[in-house]
PDB file of C-alpha atoms in Angstrom:
ATOM      1  CA  UNK A   1      28.177  88.271 -55.900  1.00 78.00           C
ATOM      2  CA  UNK A   2      30.934  89.458 -53.589  1.00 82.00           C
ATOM      3  CA  UNK A   3      33.649  88.367 -56.029  1.00 82.00           C
ATOM      4  CA  UNK A   4      31.951  89.556 -59.231  1.00 83.00           C
ATOM      5  CA  UNK A   5      30.883  92.935 -57.855  1.00 83.00           C
ATOM      6  CA  UNK A   6      33.722  93.359 -55.352  1.00 84.00           C
ATOM      7  CA  UNK A   7      31.309  94.291 -52.563  1.00 85.00           C
ATOM      8  CA  UNK A   8      30.957  93.586 -48.849  1.00 86.00           C
ATOM      9  CA  UNK A   9      28.728  90.961 -47.251  1.00 80.00           C
ATOM     10  CA  UNK A  10      25.965  93.479 -46.530  1.00 82.00           C
ATOM     11  CA  UNK A  11      26.099  94.933 -50.038  1.00 85.00           C
ATOM     12  CA  UNK A  12      25.988  91.411 -51.485  1.00 84.00           C
ATOM     13  CA  UNK A  13      22.811  90.766 -49.486  1.00 82.00           C
ATOM     14  CA  UNK A  14      21.232  93.795 -51.136  1.00 85.00           C
ATOM     15  CA  UNK A  15      21.993  92.185 -54.513  1.00 87.00           C
ATOM     16  CA  UNK A  16      20.534  88.881 -53.286  1.00 84.00           C
ATOM     17  CA  UNK A  17      17.416  90.729 -52.151  1.00 85.00           C
ATOM     18  CA  UNK A  18      17.152  92.231 -55.641  1.00 88.00           C
ATOM     19  CA  UNK A  19      17.494  88.736 -57.142  1.00 87.00           C
ATOM     20  CA  UNK A  20      14.784  87.491 -54.779  1.00 86.00           C
ATOM     21  CA  UNK A  21      12.422  90.324 -55.652  1.00 87.00           C
ATOM     22  CA  UNK A  22      12.954  89.656 -59.362  1.00 89.00           C
ATOM     23  CA  UNK A  23      12.421  85.932 -58.926  1.00 85.00           C
ATOM     24  CA  UNK A  24       9.271  86.338 -56.836  1.00 86.00           C
ATOM     25  CA  UNK A  25       7.486  88.676 -59.267  1.00 88.00           C
ATOM     26  CA  UNK A  26       5.292  85.828 -60.483  1.00 89.00           C
ATOM     27  CA  UNK A  27       4.927  84.071 -57.125  1.00 88.00           C
ATOM     28  CA  UNK A  28       1.144  84.416 -56.908  1.00 88.00           C
ATOM     29  CA  UNK A  29       0.644  83.251 -60.484  1.00 91.00           C
ATOM     30  CA  UNK A  30       3.095  80.353 -60.154  1.00 90.00           C
ATOM     31  CA  UNK A  31       1.541  79.075 -56.935  1.00 90.00           C
ATOM     32  CA  UNK A  32      -2.070  79.547 -58.027  1.00 93.00           C
ATOM     33  CA  UNK A  33      -2.606  75.810 -58.781  1.00 92.00           C
ATOM     34  CA  UNK A  34      -1.432  74.936 -55.264  1.00 91.00           C
ATOM     35  CA  UNK A  35      -3.574  77.558 -53.548  1.00 92.00           C
ATOM     36  CA  UNK A  36      -6.658  76.655 -55.595  1.00 95.00           C
ATOM     37  CA  UNK A  37      -6.094  72.958 -54.893  1.00 93.00           C
ATOM     38  CA  UNK A  38      -5.659  73.454 -51.153  1.00 93.00           C
ATOM     39  CA  UNK A  39      -8.730  75.685 -50.940  1.00 94.00           C
ATOM     40  CA  UNK A  40     -10.903  73.389 -53.076  1.00 94.00           C
ATOM     41  CA  UNK A  41      -9.847  70.302 -51.106  1.00 93.00           C
ATOM     42  CA  UNK A  42     -10.586  72.000 -47.796  1.00 94.00           C
ATOM     43  CA  UNK A  43     -13.967  73.324 -48.920  1.00 95.00           C
ATOM     44  CA  UNK A  44     -14.867  70.010 -50.560  1.00 91.00           C
ATOM     45  CA  UNK A  45     -13.982  68.075 -47.422  1.00 91.00           C
ATOM     46  CA  UNK A  46     -15.908  70.341 -45.066  1.00 94.00           C
ATOM     47  CA  UNK A  47     -18.792  70.717 -47.529  1.00 92.00           C
ATOM     48  CA  UNK A  48     -19.201  66.973 -47.925  1.00 90.00           C
ATOM     49  CA  UNK A  49     -19.648  66.583 -44.162  1.00 92.00           C
ATOM     50  CA  UNK A  50     -22.411  69.198 -44.176  1.00 93.00           C
ATOM     51  CA  UNK A  51     -24.069  67.695 -47.262  1.00 91.00           C
ATOM     52  CA  UNK A  52     -24.144  64.221 -45.757  1.00 92.00           C
ATOM     53  CA  UNK A  53     -24.818  64.819 -42.055  1.00 94.00           C
ATOM     54  CA  UNK A  54     -26.194  68.314 -41.335  1.00 94.00           C
ATOM     55  CA  UNK A  55     -29.971  68.075 -41.609  1.00 94.00           C
ATOM     56  CA  UNK A  56     -30.821  71.563 -43.016  1.00 94.00           C
ATOM     57  CA  UNK A  57     -28.173  71.402 -45.772  1.00 94.00           C
ATOM     58  CA  UNK A  58     -28.854  67.729 -46.504  1.00 93.00           C
ATOM     59  CA  UNK A  59     -32.581  68.377 -46.882  1.00 94.00           C
ATOM     60  CA  UNK A  60     -32.064  71.424 -49.120  1.00 94.00           C
ATOM     61  CA  UNK A  61     -29.617  69.544 -51.353  1.00 93.00           C
ATOM     62  CA  UNK A  62     -31.658  66.342 -51.372  1.00 92.00           C
ATOM     63  CA  UNK A  63     -34.942  68.014 -52.302  1.00 91.00           C
ATOM     64  CA  UNK A  64     -33.701  70.819 -54.605  1.00 93.00           C
ATOM     65  CA  UNK A  65     -30.632  69.300 -56.296  1.00 92.00           C
ATOM     66  CA  UNK A  66     -30.820  65.506 -56.044  1.00 90.00           C
ATOM     67  CA  UNK A  67     -34.633  65.374 -56.315  1.00 91.00           C
ATOM     68  CA  UNK A  68     -34.961  63.019 -53.354  1.00 89.00           C
ATOM     69  CA  UNK A  69     -37.907  63.076 -50.993  1.00 90.00           C
ATOM     70  CA  UNK A  70     -37.558  62.431 -47.283  1.00 91.00           C
ATOM     71  CA  UNK A  71     -37.696  58.739 -46.365  1.00 90.00           C
ATOM     72  CA  UNK A  72     -41.098  57.137 -45.912  1.00 90.00           C
ATOM     73  CA  UNK A  73     -42.642  57.803 -42.543  1.00 90.00           C
ATOM     74  CA  UNK A  74     -40.622  60.995 -41.949  1.00 91.00           C
ATOM     75  CA  UNK A  75     -42.651  64.210 -41.963  1.00 89.00           C
ATOM     76  CA  UNK A  76     -39.759  66.625 -41.551  1.00 91.00           C
ATOM     77  CA  UNK A  77     -35.987  66.395 -41.296  1.00 91.00           C
ATOM     78  CA  UNK A  78     -35.970  67.356 -37.596  1.00 91.00           C
ATOM     79  CA  UNK A  79     -37.399  63.944 -36.716  1.00 93.00           C
ATOM     80  CA  UNK A  80     -34.209  62.233 -37.900  1.00 93.00           C
ATOM     81  CA  UNK A  81     -30.973  61.730 -35.956  1.00 94.00           C
ATOM     82  CA  UNK A  82     -27.636  62.707 -37.463  1.00 94.00           C
ATOM     83  CA  UNK A  83     -26.921  59.082 -38.344  1.00 93.00           C
ATOM     84  CA  UNK A  84     -30.328  58.665 -39.977  1.00 94.00           C
ATOM     85  CA  UNK A  85     -29.701  61.803 -42.050  1.00 94.00           C
ATOM     86  CA  UNK A  86     -26.344  60.330 -43.101  1.00 93.00           C
ATOM     87  CA  UNK A  87     -27.948  57.047 -44.083  1.00 92.00           C
ATOM     88  CA  UNK A  88     -30.601  58.863 -46.131  1.00 93.00           C
ATOM     89  CA  UNK A  89     -28.136  61.168 -47.916  1.00 93.00           C
ATOM     90  CA  UNK A  90     -25.574  58.453 -48.588  1.00 90.00           C
ATOM     91  CA  UNK A  91     -27.730  56.942 -51.326  1.00 87.00           C
ATOM     92  CA  UNK A  92     -27.042  59.919 -53.608  1.00 87.00           C
ATOM     93  CA  UNK A  93     -23.807  61.268 -52.080  1.00 87.00           C
ATOM     94  CA  UNK A  94     -21.890  57.987 -52.242  1.00 89.00           C
ATOM     95  CA  UNK A  95     -21.619  57.880 -56.054  1.00 90.00           C
ATOM     96  CA  UNK A  96     -20.264  61.470 -56.178  1.00 88.00           C
ATOM     97  CA  UNK A  97     -17.843  61.022 -53.286  1.00 89.00           C
ATOM     98  CA  UNK A  98     -16.773  57.603 -54.579  1.00 92.00           C
ATOM     99  CA  UNK A  99     -16.177  58.958 -58.079  1.00 94.00           C
ATOM    100  CA  UNK A 100     -14.181  61.914 -56.726  1.00 91.00           C
ATOM    101  CA  UNK A 101     -12.078  59.513 -54.625  1.00 93.00           C
ATOM    102  CA  UNK A 102     -11.430  57.297 -57.652  1.00 96.00           C
ATOM    103  CA  UNK A 103     -10.418  60.297 -59.786  1.00 96.00           C
ATOM    104  CA  UNK A 104      -7.934  61.363 -57.085  1.00 94.00           C
ATOM    105  CA  UNK A 105      -6.588  57.814 -56.839  1.00 97.00           C
ATOM    106  CA  UNK A 106      -6.077  57.703 -60.622  1.00 97.00           C
ATOM    107  CA  UNK A 107      -4.393  61.134 -60.588  1.00 95.00           C
ATOM    108  CA  UNK A 108      -1.988  59.932 -57.889  1.00 95.00           C
ATOM    109  CA  UNK A 109      -1.243  56.806 -59.918  1.00 96.00           C
ATOM    110  CA  UNK A 110      -0.556  58.857 -63.063  1.00 95.00           C
ATOM    111  CA  UNK A 111       1.817  61.147 -61.153  1.00 92.00           C
ATOM    112  CA  UNK A 112       3.627  58.191 -59.545  1.00 93.00           C
ATOM    113  CA  UNK A 113       4.086  56.434 -62.888  1.00 95.00           C
ATOM    114  CA  UNK A 114       5.200  59.665 -64.561  1.00 93.00           C
ATOM    115  CA  UNK A 115       7.750  60.232 -61.807  1.00 90.00           C
ATOM    116  CA  UNK A 116       9.072  56.692 -62.284  1.00 93.00           C
ATOM    117  CA  UNK A 117       9.530  57.508 -65.983  1.00 94.00           C
ATOM    118  CA  UNK A 118      11.423  60.672 -64.945  1.00 92.00           C
ATOM    119  CA  UNK A 119       8.717  63.021 -66.205  1.00 91.00           C
ATOM    120  CA  UNK A 120       8.857  66.398 -64.536  1.00 87.00           C
ATOM    121  CA  UNK A 121       5.843  67.281 -62.394  1.00 87.00           C
ATOM    122  CA  UNK A 122       4.592  70.868 -62.366  1.00 88.00           C
ATOM    123  CA  UNK A 123       6.656  71.777 -59.293  1.00 88.00           C
ATOM    124  CA  UNK A 124       9.944  70.730 -60.908  1.00 89.00           C
ATOM    125  CA  UNK A 125       9.078  72.447 -64.195  1.00 90.00           C
ATOM    126  CA  UNK A 126       8.222  75.569 -62.239  1.00 91.00           C
ATOM    127  CA  UNK A 127      11.579  75.576 -60.438  1.00 91.00           C
ATOM    128  CA  UNK A 128      13.398  75.092 -63.741  1.00 92.00           C
ATOM    129  CA  UNK A 129      11.480  77.960 -65.352  1.00 92.00           C
ATOM    130  CA  UNK A 130      12.263  80.237 -62.381  1.00 91.00           C
ATOM    131  CA  UNK A 131      15.949  79.289 -62.498  1.00 92.00           C
ATOM    132  CA  UNK A 132      16.209  79.902 -66.254  1.00 93.00           C
ATOM    133  CA  UNK A 133      14.421  83.241 -65.953  1.00 92.00           C
ATOM    134  CA  UNK A 134      16.756  84.479 -63.203  1.00 92.00           C
ATOM    135  CA  UNK A 135      19.913  83.285 -64.965  1.00 92.00           C
ATOM    136  CA  UNK A 136      18.838  85.059 -68.163  1.00 93.00           C
ATOM    137  CA  UNK A 137      18.043  88.303 -66.322  1.00 93.00           C
ATOM    138  CA  UNK A 138      21.389  88.448 -64.487  1.00 92.00           C
ATOM    139  CA  UNK A 139      24.003  87.052 -66.912  1.00 92.00           C
ATOM    140  CA  UNK A 140      26.959  88.666 -65.109  1.00 90.00           C
ATOM    141  CA  UNK A 141      26.709  86.129 -62.257  1.00 91.00           C
ATOM    142  CA  UNK A 142      27.539  82.438 -62.386  1.00 90.00           C
ATOM    143  CA  UNK A 143      24.603  80.623 -63.985  1.00 90.00           C
ATOM    144  CA  UNK A 144      24.848  77.530 -61.785  1.00 90.00           C
ATOM    145  CA  UNK A 145      24.800  79.653 -58.624  1.00 88.00           C
ATOM    146  CA  UNK A 146      21.795  81.649 -59.848  1.00 89.00           C
ATOM    147  CA  UNK A 147      19.956  78.501 -60.834  1.00 90.00           C
ATOM    148  CA  UNK A 148      20.582  77.004 -57.385  1.00 88.00           C
ATOM    149  CA  UNK A 149      19.448  80.258 -55.738  1.00 84.00           C
ATOM    150  CA  UNK A 150      16.235  80.350 -57.797  1.00 86.00           C
ATOM    151  CA  UNK A 151      15.320  76.680 -57.393  1.00 84.00           C
ATOM    152  CA  UNK A 152      13.275  77.011 -54.229  1.00 82.00           C
ATOM    153  CA  UNK A 153      10.021  78.559 -53.110  1.00 81.00           C
ATOM    154  CA  UNK A 154       9.855  80.726 -50.013  1.00 81.00           C
ATOM    155  CA  UNK A 155       8.285  79.260 -46.896  1.00 83.00           C
ATOM    156  CA  UNK A 156       4.558  79.874 -46.870  1.00 83.00           C
ATOM    157  CA  UNK A 157       2.182  80.251 -43.939  1.00 82.00           C
ATOM    158  CA  UNK A 158      -1.428  78.979 -43.896  1.00 83.00           C
ATOM    159  CA  UNK A 159      -2.490  82.443 -45.005  1.00 83.00           C
ATOM    160  CA  UNK A 160      -0.792  81.676 -48.358  1.00 82.00           C
ATOM    161  CA  UNK A 161       1.604  84.588 -47.828  1.00 81.00           C
ATOM    162  CA  UNK A 162       5.277  83.743 -48.336  1.00 81.00           C
ATOM    163  CA  UNK A 163       7.890  84.514 -45.691  1.00 77.00           C
ATOM    164  CA  UNK A 164      11.053  85.970 -47.153  1.00 71.00           C
ATOM    165  CA  UNK A 165      14.345  85.955 -45.251  1.00 66.00           C
ATOM    166  CA  UNK A 166      14.883  89.601 -46.174  1.00 64.00           C
ATOM    167  CA  UNK A 167      11.705  90.493 -44.284  1.00 64.00           C
ATOM    168  CA  UNK A 168      12.808  88.458 -41.266  1.00 61.00           C
ATOM    169  CA  UNK A 169      16.137  90.295 -41.381  1.00 59.00           C
ATOM    170  CA  UNK A 170      18.064  87.015 -41.275  1.00 57.00           C
ATOM    171  CA  UNK A 171      21.462  86.660 -42.838  1.00 56.00           C
ATOM    172  CA  UNK A 172      23.663  83.626 -42.954  1.00 55.00           C
ATOM    173  CA  UNK A 173      27.207  83.556 -41.589  1.00 52.00           C
ATOM    174  CA  UNK A 174      29.901  85.293 -43.642  1.00 50.00           C
ATOM    175  CA  UNK A 175      31.767  83.026 -46.042  1.00 46.00           C
ATOM    176  CA  UNK A 176      35.188  84.316 -45.057  1.00 45.00           C
ATOM    177  CA  UNK A 177      35.959  85.687 -48.528  1.00 43.00           C
TER     178      UNK A 177
END
């Protein structure tokens, strides 16, 4: 940027910030599969604990969804310990949890085999798309440099909000040009 535009280090960073802003226009759309997956996995994990072991939720699900009655000799769910509730619910929860685990295992196997065959996973295709888009939008700069600049995602916190260097006011050392 400094050579092509003949600008100072600080002015070059303004151009880099413009490149970043252009490249991050679709950030929320591009990362949607990741955010949905993280959220669904978290909710599924926590929800399965409640469905199996927490008596009020287990009873509601067992009676209203699974169509299961309380075990023989039990008048109400409060008479059962947490472990007894888990034993009772496992008869209908195990097939669902087991099937979900097997589906995830198969998905991991497919991804591993695809990677061995040099197939591009979504993350690599996404980086390539971002790099091509940036290089096409700013043809005056070296394509390989733009592609390298665009081939990363910003660091993300657990809030799903990205942290951009321009917002942290960080700049690398000058190149000496």
